[in-house]
Amino acid sequence: MVKELHKRGYGNLRVIPFISPTGLTWRCELIDIKKQNETLAASRWIESKRNGNMQVEINLSPKELADLFIKENIDFLEPCKGKSDEYEKWYSQMVENLTENELPHAFDTSDYFFPTDYWLTTENKKINTLPEG
């Protein structure tokens, strides 16, 4: 969905993926690089589409999810408009290199932060980050 949002001009939107303290769930925050103190819990937003039922599968395409996300979160997204070619290219390649059930995470919330030059995946692969992290 974020890759689709980047295509639609929200290039200042960044992803902060992480593992919950229990290690049982993957979470994702979205942040506008211009207003780094404002985040949106994308994983909670996605869960809200399941109406609290973890067994419900979301069958929307990334484009359909992006349409719905824009509709429901336009106030958060508007300041994210802009272009960030280097990040957008990195993010797109990173997503394309993930396997079907593999998720990236910048850190886990058990107080362990990875070095800023890479993230890990749920398959324990390293993803090199951009120089600014």
mmCIF file of N, CA and C in Angstrom, residues 40-54 56 58 65 68-69 72-73:
data_model
loop_
_atom_site.group_PDB
_atom_site.id
_atom_site.type_symbol
_atom_site.label_atom_id
_atom_site.label_comp_id
_atom_site.label_asym_id
_atom_site.label_seq_id
_atom_site.Cartn_x
_atom_site.Cartn_y
_atom_site.Cartn_z
ATOM 1 N N LEU A 40 1.123 7.633 12.339
ATOM 2 C CA LEU A 40 -0.163 6.976 12.203
ATOM 3 C C LEU A 40 0.097 5.481 12.265
ATOM 4 N N ALA A 41 -0.630 4.786 13.098
ATOM 5 C CA ALA A 41 -0.442 3.340 13.259
ATOM 6 C C ALA A 41 -1.140 2.609 12.116
ATOM 7 N N ALA A 42 -0.417 2.366 11.044
ATOM 8 C CA ALA A 42 -0.991 1.714 9.865
ATOM 9 C C ALA A 42 -1.464 0.307 10.185
ATOM 10 N N SER A 43 -0.715 -0.412 11.011
ATOM 11 C CA SER A 43 -1.118 -1.775 11.341
ATOM 12 C C SER A 43 -2.442 -1.782 12.100
ATOM 13 N N ARG A 44 -2.657 -0.810 12.967
ATOM 14 C CA ARG A 44 -3.951 -0.713 13.661
ATOM 15 C C ARG A 44 -5.067 -0.354 12.697
ATOM 16 N N TRP A 45 -4.768 0.514 11.740
ATOM 17 C CA TRP A 45 -5.758 0.871 10.737
ATOM 18 C C TRP A 45 -6.169 -0.367 9.943
ATOM 19 N N ILE A 46 -5.183 -1.162 9.529
ATOM 20 C CA ILE A 46 -5.477 -2.388 8.782
ATOM 21 C C ILE A 46 -6.303 -3.349 9.638
ATOM 22 N N GLU A 47 -5.923 -3.491 10.901
ATOM 23 C CA GLU A 47 -6.685 -4.374 11.792
ATOM 24 C C GLU A 47 -8.123 -3.905 11.947
ATOM 25 N N SER A 48 -8.358 -2.606 11.908
ATOM 26 C CA SER A 48 -9.726 -2.089 12.037
ATOM 27 C C SER A 48 -10.591 -2.548 10.865
ATOM 28 N N LYS A 49 -9.978 -2.846 9.741
ATOM 29 C CA LYS A 49 -10.723 -3.331 8.573
ATOM 30 C C LYS A 49 -11.196 -4.775 8.775
ATOM 31 N N ARG A 50 -10.649 -5.440 9.780
ATOM 32 C CA ARG A 50 -11.067 -6.815 10.106
ATOM 33 C C ARG A 50 -12.161 -6.839 11.169
ATOM 34 N N ASN A 51 -12.564 -5.656 11.624
ATOM 35 C CA ASN A 51 -13.600 -5.546 12.671
ATOM 36 C C ASN A 51 -13.271 -6.378 13.908
ATOM 37 N N GLY A 52 -11.995 -6.393 14.281
ATOM 38 C CA GLY A 52 -11.577 -7.091 15.487
ATOM 39 C C GLY A 52 -11.417 -8.594 15.346
ATOM 40 N N ASN A 53 -11.691 -9.142 14.171
ATOM 41 C CA ASN A 53 -11.586 -10.580 13.964
ATOM 42 C C ASN A 53 -10.290 -10.896 13.233
ATOM 43 N N MET A 54 -9.305 -11.431 13.948
ATOM 44 C CA MET A 54 -7.996 -11.726 13.369
ATOM 45 C C MET A 54 -8.066 -12.810 12.297
ATOM 46 N N VAL A 56 -10.232 -12.866 9.853
ATOM 47 C CA VAL A 56 -10.720 -12.288 8.604
ATOM 48 C C VAL A 56 -9.537 -11.889 7.729
ATOM 49 N N ILE A 58 -8.010 -9.836 4.626
ATOM 50 C CA ILE A 58 -8.295 -8.635 3.847
ATOM 51 C C ILE A 58 -7.957 -8.946 2.397
ATOM 52 N N LEU A 65 -6.409 -0.726 -1.185
ATOM 53 C CA LEU A 65 -6.062 -0.302 0.174
ATOM 54 C C LEU A 65 -5.624 1.154 0.190
ATOM 55 N N LEU A 68 -8.650 3.460 -0.075
ATOM 56 C CA LEU A 68 -9.359 3.523 1.200
ATOM 57 C C LEU A 68 -8.557 4.298 2.243
ATOM 58 N N PHE A 69 -7.244 4.075 2.271
ATOM 59 C CA PHE A 69 -6.386 4.764 3.230
ATOM 60 C C PHE A 69 -6.425 6.277 2.992
ATOM 61 N N GLU A 72 -9.746 7.739 4.182
ATOM 62 C CA GLU A 72 -9.932 7.775 5.634
ATOM 63 C C GLU A 72 -8.839 8.545 6.384
ATOM 64 N N ASN A 73 -7.733 8.872 5.712
ATOM 65 C CA ASN A 73 -6.596 9.491 6.408
ATOM 66 C C ASN A 73 -6.004 10.669 5.650
#
